[in-house]
PDB file of C-alpha atoms and ligand atoms in Angstrom:
ATOM      1  CA  UNK Q   1      38.326 -78.717  69.952  1.00 67.00           C
ATOM      2  CA  UNK Q   2      35.459 -76.237  70.141  1.00 74.00           C
ATOM      3  CA  UNK Q   3      36.343 -72.718  71.160  1.00 84.00           C
ATOM      4  CA  UNK Q   4      33.951 -70.882  73.420  1.00 91.00           C
ATOM      5  CA  UNK Q   5      32.605 -67.740  71.743  1.00 93.00           C
ATOM      6  CA  UNK Q   6      33.627 -65.764  74.822  1.00 95.00           C
ATOM      7  CA  UNK Q   7      37.274 -66.286  73.915  1.00 96.00           C
ATOM      8  CA  UNK Q   8      36.728 -63.876  70.967  1.00 97.00           C
ATOM      9  CA  UNK Q   9      39.011 -65.860  68.684  1.00 96.00           C
ATOM     10  CA  UNK Q  10      37.605 -64.006  65.643  1.00 96.00           C
ATOM     11  CA  UNK Q  11      38.585 -60.640  67.144  1.00 97.00           C
ATOM     12  CA  UNK Q  12      42.055 -61.976  67.946  1.00 97.00           C
ATOM     13  CA  UNK Q  13      42.524 -63.217  64.369  1.00 97.00           C
ATOM     14  CA  UNK Q  14      41.441 -59.885  62.909  1.00 97.00           C
ATOM     15  CA  UNK Q  15      43.702 -57.952  65.330  1.00 97.00           C
ATOM     16  CA  UNK Q  16      46.644 -60.216  64.421  1.00 98.00           C
ATOM     17  CA  UNK Q  17      45.908 -61.239  60.821  1.00 97.00           C
ATOM     18  CA  UNK Q  18      49.193 -63.119  60.368  1.00 97.00           C
ATOM     19  CA  UNK Q  19      48.362 -65.467  63.240  1.00 97.00           C
ATOM     20  CA  UNK Q  20      46.520 -68.598  62.087  1.00 96.00           C
ATOM     21  CA  UNK Q  21      44.767 -71.474  63.778  1.00 95.00           C
ATOM     22  CA  UNK Q  22      46.849 -74.626  63.384  1.00 91.00           C
ATOM     23  CA  UNK Q  23      45.750 -78.225  63.898  1.00 81.00           C
ATOM     24  CA  UNK Q  24      45.169 -78.433  67.608  1.00 77.00           C
ATOM     25  CA  UNK Q  25      44.828 -81.233  70.091  1.00 80.00           C
ATOM     26  CA  UNK Q  26      41.835 -81.900  72.293  1.00 82.00           C
ATOM     27  CA  UNK Q  27      43.362 -79.920  75.071  1.00 89.00           C
ATOM     28  CA  UNK Q  28      44.971 -76.943  73.302  1.00 93.00           C
ATOM     29  CA  UNK Q  29      44.053 -74.459  70.620  1.00 94.00           C
ATOM     30  CA  UNK Q  30      47.261 -73.698  68.721  1.00 95.00           C
ATOM     31  CA  UNK Q  31      47.791 -70.267  67.171  1.00 96.00           C
ATOM     32  CA  UNK Q  32      50.919 -69.785  65.064  1.00 97.00           C
ATOM     33  CA  UNK Q  33      52.289 -66.923  63.004  1.00 97.00           C
ATOM     34  CA  UNK Q  34      53.751 -63.441  62.918  1.00 98.00           C
ATOM     35  CA  UNK Q  35      52.459 -61.434  65.841  1.00 98.00           C
ATOM     36  CA  UNK Q  36      52.726 -57.760  64.869  1.00 97.00           C
ATOM     37  CA  UNK Q  37      52.054 -55.072  67.431  1.00 96.00           C
ATOM     38  CA  UNK Q  38      52.515 -51.393  68.126  1.00 95.00           C
ATOM     39  CA  UNK Q  39      52.698 -50.229  71.712  1.00 93.00           C
ATOM     40  CA  UNK Q  40      53.414 -46.990  73.471  1.00 89.00           C
ATOM     41  CA  UNK Q  41      55.028 -46.239  76.800  1.00 85.00           C
ATOM     42  CA  UNK Q  42      55.217 -42.753  78.386  1.00 84.00           C
ATOM     43  CA  UNK Q  43      58.941 -43.067  78.980  1.00 80.00           C
ATOM     44  CA  UNK Q  44      60.172 -45.366  76.232  1.00 81.00           C
ATOM     45  CA  UNK Q  45      57.987 -44.158  73.373  1.00 87.00           C
ATOM     46  CA  UNK Q  46      56.094 -45.882  70.589  1.00 91.00           C
ATOM     47  CA  UNK Q  47      57.455 -49.061  69.139  1.00 91.00           C
ATOM     48  CA  UNK Q  48      56.340 -51.550  66.492  1.00 95.00           C
ATOM     49  CA  UNK Q  49      57.745 -55.014  66.090  1.00 96.00           C
ATOM     50  CA  UNK Q  50      56.934 -58.502  64.862  1.00 96.00           C
ATOM     51  CA  UNK Q  51      57.634 -61.786  66.634  1.00 96.00           C
ATOM     52  CA  UNK Q  52      56.854 -65.240  65.325  1.00 96.00           C
ATOM     53  CA  UNK Q  53      54.855 -66.919  68.043  1.00 96.00           C
ATOM     54  CA  UNK Q  54      53.176 -70.163  68.883  1.00 96.00           C
ATOM     55  CA  UNK Q  55      50.412 -69.659  71.406  1.00 97.00           C
ATOM     56  CA  UNK Q  56      48.837 -72.766  72.951  1.00 96.00           C
ATOM     57  CA  UNK Q  57      45.544 -71.957  74.601  1.00 96.00           C
ATOM     58  CA  UNK Q  58      44.395 -74.621  77.062  1.00 93.00           C
ATOM     59  CA  UNK Q  59      40.790 -75.730  77.200  1.00 91.00           C
ATOM     60  CA  UNK Q  60      40.518 -74.217  80.685  1.00 90.00           C
ATOM     61  CA  UNK Q  61      41.346 -70.683  79.456  1.00 93.00           C
ATOM     62  CA  UNK Q  62      40.996 -68.025  80.951  1.00 92.00           C
ATOM     63  CA  UNK Q  63      41.498 -69.804  84.293  1.00 88.00           C
ATOM     64  CA  UNK Q  64      44.360 -71.767  82.757  1.00 90.00           C
ATOM     65  CA  UNK Q  65      47.121 -69.740  81.178  1.00 93.00           C
ATOM     66  CA  UNK Q  66      48.170 -70.040  77.540  1.00 96.00           C
ATOM     67  CA  UNK Q  67      51.760 -71.059  76.796  1.00 95.00           C
ATOM     68  CA  UNK Q  68      53.594 -68.682  74.457  1.00 96.00           C
ATOM     69  CA  UNK Q  69      56.758 -69.614  72.572  1.00 94.00           C
ATOM     70  CA  UNK Q  70      58.879 -67.469  70.277  1.00 92.00           C
ATOM     71  CA  UNK Q  71      59.689 -69.599  67.234  1.00 91.00           C
ATOM     72  CA  UNK Q  72      61.318 -67.076  64.892  1.00 90.00           C
ATOM     73  CA  UNK Q  73      64.791 -67.235  66.420  1.00 86.00           C
ATOM     74  CA  UNK Q  74      64.746 -63.616  67.606  1.00 85.00           C
ATOM     75  CA  UNK Q  75      65.263 -64.554  71.245  1.00 81.00           C
ATOM     76  CA  UNK Q  76      68.282 -66.416  72.606  1.00 73.00           C
ATOM     77  CA  UNK Q  77      67.750 -70.146  72.475  1.00 67.00           C
ATOM     78  CA  UNK Q  78      67.910 -72.550  75.371  1.00 61.00           C
ATOM     79  CA  UNK Q  79      71.676 -72.918  75.348  1.00 67.00           C
ATOM     80  CA  UNK Q  80      72.376 -69.220  75.271  1.00 67.00           C
ATOM     81  CA  UNK Q  81      73.683 -67.784  78.568  1.00 67.00           C
ATOM     82  CA  UNK Q  82      71.449 -64.700  78.158  1.00 66.00           C
ATOM     83  CA  UNK Q  83      68.284 -66.762  77.996  1.00 66.00           C
ATOM     84  CA  UNK Q  84      67.220 -65.789  81.505  1.00 66.00           C
ATOM     85  CA  UNK Q  85      67.779 -62.082  80.801  1.00 71.00           C
ATOM     86  CA  UNK Q  86      65.008 -62.349  78.236  1.00 73.00           C
ATOM     87  CA  UNK Q  87      62.693 -64.182  80.609  1.00 76.00           C
ATOM     88  CA  UNK Q  88      62.568 -67.346  78.567  1.00 78.00           C
ATOM     89  CA  UNK Q  89      61.697 -70.397  80.674  1.00 77.00           C
ATOM     90  CA  UNK Q  90      63.728 -73.618  80.539  1.00 74.00           C
ATOM     91  CA  UNK Q  91      60.981 -75.192  78.385  1.00 77.00           C
ATOM     92  CA  UNK Q  92      61.393 -72.330  75.839  1.00 78.00           C
ATOM     93  CA  UNK Q  93      58.081 -70.726  76.778  1.00 87.00           C
ATOM     94  CA  UNK Q  94      58.118 -66.999  77.475  1.00 88.00           C
ATOM     95  CA  UNK Q  95      57.927 -65.885  81.082  1.00 85.00           C
ATOM     96  CA  UNK Q  96      55.216 -63.250  80.650  1.00 88.00           C
ATOM     97  CA  UNK Q  97      54.879 -62.643  84.376  1.00 85.00           C
ATOM     98  CA  UNK Q  98      53.980 -64.512  87.527  1.00 87.00           C
ATOM     99  CA  UNK Q  99      51.030 -66.881  87.029  1.00 89.00           C
ATOM    100  CA  UNK Q 100      48.937 -65.108  89.626  1.00 90.00           C
ATOM    101  CA  UNK Q 101      49.619 -61.687  88.087  1.00 90.00           C
ATOM    102  CA  UNK Q 102      48.633 -63.014  84.650  1.00 92.00           C
ATOM    103  CA  UNK Q 103      45.467 -64.603  86.050  1.00 93.00           C
ATOM    104  CA  UNK Q 104      44.559 -61.275  87.685  1.00 92.00           C
ATOM    105  CA  UNK Q 105      44.914 -59.537  84.314  1.00 92.00           C
ATOM    106  CA  UNK Q 106      42.881 -62.248  82.597  1.00 94.00           C
ATOM    107  CA  UNK Q 107      40.130 -61.974  85.188  1.00 92.00           C
ATOM    108  CA  UNK Q 108      39.629 -58.394  83.959  1.00 92.00           C
ATOM    109  CA  UNK Q 109      39.803 -59.193  80.244  1.00 93.00           C
ATOM    110  CA  UNK Q 110      39.044 -62.928  79.919  1.00 95.00           C
ATOM    111  CA  UNK Q 111      39.417 -63.078  76.119  1.00 97.00           C
ATOM    112  CA  UNK Q 112      42.193 -63.915  73.629  1.00 98.00           C
ATOM    113  CA  UNK Q 113      42.522 -60.266  72.475  1.00 98.00           C
ATOM    114  CA  UNK Q 114      42.667 -59.346  76.172  1.00 97.00           C
ATOM    115  CA  UNK Q 115      45.426 -61.870  76.793  1.00 97.00           C
ATOM    116  CA  UNK Q 116      47.344 -60.527  73.783  1.00 97.00           C
ATOM    117  CA  UNK Q 117      47.089 -56.887  74.854  1.00 96.00           C
ATOM    118  CA  UNK Q 118      47.539 -57.279  78.624  1.00 93.00           C
ATOM    119  CA  UNK Q 119      49.985 -60.173  78.850  1.00 93.00           C
ATOM    120  CA  UNK Q 120      51.811 -60.709  75.543  1.00 95.00           C
ATOM    121  CA  UNK Q 121      52.309 -57.188  74.176  1.00 94.00           C
ATOM    122  CA  UNK Q 122      53.855 -55.680  77.366  1.00 90.00           C
ATOM    123  CA  UNK Q 123      56.390 -58.522  77.459  1.00 90.00           C
ATOM    124  CA  UNK Q 124      57.240 -58.213  73.744  1.00 92.00           C
ATOM    125  CA  UNK Q 125      57.477 -54.418  74.028  1.00 91.00           C
ATOM    126  CA  UNK Q 126      60.070 -54.756  76.803  1.00 87.00           C
ATOM    127  CA  UNK Q 127      61.960 -57.479  74.912  1.00 87.00           C
ATOM    128  CA  UNK Q 128      61.929 -55.418  71.749  1.00 90.00           C
ATOM    129  CA  UNK Q 129      63.387 -52.401  73.620  1.00 86.00           C
ATOM    130  CA  UNK Q 130      66.098 -54.640  75.025  1.00 84.00           C
ATOM    131  CA  UNK Q 131      66.937 -56.122  71.619  1.00 85.00           C
ATOM    132  CA  UNK Q 132      67.174 -52.630  70.089  1.00 85.00           C
ATOM    133  CA  UNK Q 133      68.929 -50.754  72.888  1.00 80.00           C
ATOM    134  CA  UNK Q 134      70.618 -53.461  74.936  1.00 75.00           C
ATOM    135  CA  UNK Q 135      70.789 -53.154  78.697  1.00 70.00           C
ATOM    136  CA  UNK Q 136      68.127 -54.336  81.068  1.00 70.00           C
ATOM    137  CA  UNK Q 137      64.448 -54.773  80.377  1.00 69.00           C
ATOM    138  CA  UNK Q 138      62.919 -51.300  80.562  1.00 65.00           C
ATOM    139  CA  UNK Q 139      60.492 -52.175  83.346  1.00 63.00           C
ATOM    140  CA  UNK Q 140      61.157 -52.987  86.979  1.00 55.00           C
ATOM    141  CA  UNK Q 141      62.597 -56.421  86.606  1.00 54.00           C
ATOM    142  CA  UNK Q 142      61.680 -59.318  88.831  1.00 52.00           C
ATOM    143  CA  UNK Q 143      64.143 -61.961  89.841  1.00 54.00           C
ATOM    144  CA  UNK Q 144      63.799 -65.231  87.986  1.00 58.00           C
ATOM    145  CA  UNK Q 145      62.166 -68.427  89.067  1.00 63.00           C
ATOM    146  CA  UNK Q 146      60.756 -68.867  92.533  1.00 66.00           C
ATOM    147  CA  UNK Q 147      62.453 -65.786  93.956  1.00 70.00           C
ATOM    148  CA  UNK Q 148      60.720 -63.700  91.320  1.00 76.00           C
ATOM    149  CA  UNK Q 149      57.388 -65.332  92.086  1.00 80.00           C
ATOM    150  CA  UNK Q 150      57.681 -64.733  95.810  1.00 81.00           C
ATOM    151  CA  UNK Q 151      58.666 -61.083  95.246  1.00 82.00           C
ATOM    152  CA  UNK Q 152      55.683 -60.562  93.005  1.00 85.00           C
ATOM    153  CA  UNK Q 153      53.291 -62.276  95.402  1.00 88.00           C
ATOM    154  CA  UNK Q 154      54.644 -60.156  98.250  1.00 88.00           C
ATOM    155  CA  UNK Q 155      53.442 -57.130  96.278  1.00 88.00           C
ATOM    156  CA  UNK Q 156      50.133 -58.682  95.294  1.00 91.00           C
ATOM    157  CA  UNK Q 157      49.177 -59.753  98.828  1.00 92.00           C
ATOM    158  CA  UNK Q 158      50.886 -56.898 100.646  1.00 90.00           C
ATOM    159  CA  UNK Q 159      52.896 -59.350 102.775  1.00 90.00           C
ATOM    160  CA  UNK Q 160      56.631 -59.345 103.282  1.00 84.00           C
ATOM    161  CA  UNK Q 161      57.508 -62.764 104.644  1.00 86.00           C
ATOM    162  CA  UNK Q 162      57.792 -65.689 102.282  1.00 86.00           C
ATOM    163  CA  UNK Q 163      56.262 -67.996 104.830  1.00 89.00           C
ATOM    164  CA  UNK Q 164      53.119 -65.878 105.028  1.00 92.00           C
ATOM    165  CA  UNK Q 165      52.831 -65.877 101.240  1.00 91.00           C
ATOM    166  CA  UNK Q 166      52.905 -69.673 101.150  1.00 92.00           C
ATOM    167  CA  UNK Q 167      50.354 -69.681 103.997  1.00 93.00           C
ATOM    168  CA  UNK Q 168      48.068 -67.460 101.922  1.00 95.00           C
ATOM    169  CA  UNK Q 169      48.289 -69.832  98.963  1.00 94.00           C
ATOM    170  CA  UNK Q 170      47.466 -72.782 101.245  1.00 95.00           C
ATOM    171  CA  UNK Q 171      44.497 -70.924 102.721  1.00 96.00           C
ATOM    172  CA  UNK Q 172      43.222 -70.279  99.206  1.00 96.00           C
ATOM    173  CA  UNK Q 173      43.357 -74.011  98.553  1.00 96.00           C
ATOM    174  CA  UNK Q 174      40.902 -74.594 101.415  1.00 97.00           C
ATOM    175  CA  UNK Q 175      37.194 -73.961 101.386  1.00 97.00           C
ATOM    176  CA  UNK Q 176      36.428 -70.427 102.511  1.00 96.00           C
ATOM    177  CA  UNK Q 177      34.756 -71.633 105.699  1.00 96.00           C
ATOM    178  CA  UNK Q 178      37.734 -73.780 106.683  1.00 97.00           C
ATOM    179  CA  UNK Q 179      40.253 -71.084 105.791  1.00 97.00           C
ATOM    180  CA  UNK Q 180      38.436 -68.590 108.023  1.00 96.00           C
ATOM    181  CA  UNK Q 181      39.056 -70.820 111.052  1.00 96.00           C
ATOM    182  CA  UNK Q 182      42.824 -70.801 110.515  1.00 95.00           C
ATOM    183  CA  UNK Q 183      45.259 -68.194 111.871  1.00 95.00           C
ATOM    184  CA  UNK Q 184      45.480 -65.127 109.641  1.00 95.00           C
ATOM    185  CA  UNK Q 185      48.794 -64.918 107.772  1.00 93.00           C
ATOM    186  CA  UNK Q 186      49.041 -61.122 108.183  1.00 92.00           C
ATOM    187  CA  UNK Q 187      50.421 -61.360 111.700  1.00 88.00           C
ATOM    188  CA  UNK Q 188      47.342 -59.926 113.429  1.00 93.00           C
ATOM    189  CA  UNK Q 189      47.026 -62.937 115.773  1.00 91.00           C
ATOM    190  CA  UNK Q 190      43.354 -63.376 114.831  1.00 95.00           C
ATOM    191  CA  UNK Q 191      41.653 -66.060 112.857  1.00 96.00           C
ATOM    192  CA  UNK Q 192      41.483 -65.164 109.173  1.00 96.00           C
ATOM    193  CA  UNK Q 193      37.718 -64.914 109.556  1.00 96.00           C
ATOM    194  CA  UNK Q 194      38.132 -62.012 111.960  1.00 96.00           C
ATOM    195  CA  UNK Q 195      40.668 -60.035 109.938  1.00 96.00           C
ATOM    196  CA  UNK Q 196      40.066 -57.786 106.944  1.00 94.00           C
ATOM    197  CA  UNK Q 197      42.687 -59.833 105.144  1.00 94.00           C
ATOM    198  CA  UNK Q 198      39.878 -62.264 104.312  1.00 94.00           C
ATOM    199  CA  UNK Q 199      38.278 -59.743 101.928  1.00 94.00           C
ATOM    200  CA  UNK Q 200      41.555 -59.376 100.106  1.00 92.00           C
ATOM    201  CA  UNK Q 201      42.009 -63.146  99.840  1.00 93.00           C
ATOM    202  CA  UNK Q 202      38.453 -63.904  98.801  1.00 92.00           C
ATOM    203  CA  UNK Q 203      38.900 -61.862  95.630  1.00 91.00           C
ATOM    204  CA  UNK Q 204      41.537 -64.355  94.502  1.00 93.00           C
ATOM    205  CA  UNK Q 205      39.105 -67.243  94.802  1.00 93.00           C
ATOM    206  CA  UNK Q 206      37.417 -65.971  91.653  1.00 89.00           C
ATOM    207  CA  UNK Q 207      40.518 -66.005  89.481  1.00 90.00           C
ATOM    208  CA  UNK Q 208      41.801 -69.536  90.108  1.00 90.00           C
ATOM    209  CA  UNK Q 209      40.431 -72.746  91.579  1.00 90.00           C
ATOM    210  CA  UNK Q 210      41.401 -74.336  94.909  1.00 94.00           C
ATOM    211  CA  UNK Q 211      43.347 -77.104  93.174  1.00 93.00           C
ATOM    212  CA  UNK Q 212      45.442 -74.484  91.378  1.00 92.00           C
ATOM    213  CA  UNK Q 213      46.301 -72.743  94.639  1.00 94.00           C
ATOM    214  CA  UNK Q 214      47.087 -76.088  96.228  1.00 94.00           C
ATOM    215  CA  UNK Q 215      49.519 -77.043  93.485  1.00 91.00           C
ATOM    216  CA  UNK Q 216      51.077 -73.591  93.499  1.00 89.00           C
ATOM    217  CA  UNK Q 217      51.439 -73.553  97.280  1.00 91.00           C
ATOM    218  CA  UNK Q 218      53.201 -76.924  97.184  1.00 90.00           C
ATOM    219  CA  UNK Q 219      55.678 -75.695  94.570  1.00 85.00           C
ATOM    220  CA  UNK Q 220      56.523 -72.548  96.502  1.00 85.00           C
ATOM    221  CA  UNK Q 221      56.702 -74.458  99.771  1.00 86.00           C
ATOM    222  CA  UNK Q 222      59.633 -76.375  98.311  1.00 83.00           C
ATOM    223  CA  UNK Q 223      61.489 -73.103  97.810  1.00 75.00           C
ATOM    224  CA  UNK Q 224      61.223 -72.027 101.445  1.00 75.00           C
ATOM    225  CA  UNK Q 225      64.313 -73.926 102.535  1.00 72.00           C
ATOM    226  CA  UNK Q 226      64.912 -73.655 106.254  1.00 70.00           C
ATOM    227  CA  UNK Q 227      61.872 -71.418 106.685  1.00 68.00           C
ATOM    228  CA  UNK Q 228      59.668 -74.490 106.116  1.00 68.00           C
ATOM    229  CA  UNK Q 229      59.617 -75.092 109.850  1.00 64.00           C
ATOM    230  CA  UNK Q 230      57.806 -71.780 110.377  1.00 63.00           C
ATOM    231  CA  UNK Q 231      54.818 -72.903 108.360  1.00 65.00           C
TER     232      UNK Q 231
HETATM  233 ZN1  LIG T   1      45.099 -60.615 109.861  1.00 58.98          ZN
END
C-alpha cells in the first residue's frame, strides 16, 4: 500500500528508529518494533521506557484510528484479571482513549509522529508509571467500555445526559441542513439551527465522517438501556 507523504512516515521512523515497516496488507500499514520514548509530567516527573508495539495504520488515517497492540509481554494478557486496569481492550489492542477524543487530537496533528506523541506516548507514560509504582493510572481515569465513552463524550460536548449525547452523535450522522431542523439536544427547546450548540457540533463534522458518527451512535444507543425510550 502507498503511504501518503502527509503521514510523515519518514519522520516517525527517525523518531522511533527501532520501529520498522513490516509487510502490510492493502488496508493497513504495519509498524512493528521497540517503541522508546521519554516523557515528562509536571507532577509525576520525567520517565523513559520501551514497549514492543505493533501499530496498524488504516488506509483512512487520520480519519480512521490506528490499532496499537503491545506484543512484548509487558502488559497483562487477555486472561489476566488486571487487564482492564491497564486499559487493554478484549481484542488485545490498547485503549488509548475514547475514539472521538483521539480523532480530535489527530485533527490537530494528522501525522504518524503526531499520533505517536499525542495518543500513544501519554498512554504508555501512564502505564509505565503504574508498572513501576503500582496503584492507579496517574491520570484521571475513565470508566471502561461504554460507560467510559459516555463520560468522556459528556465532557467533550458539555452535556450531562446520556440520551443527549447519543442524540448529538445521531445529529452528526445527518447532513448539516437536516440536523439543523431537528430539536437541539442541549435542552434549549429550539431547533438545533437556532441554538449556538450548532457551532460546537459543526466542528466535529471535520474530524469524522457522517457514517462514522452513525455507526458510533448506534453502538452507544445499545448501551442506553431503559433510557432508549427518551430518544
Ligand atoms: Zn440548544
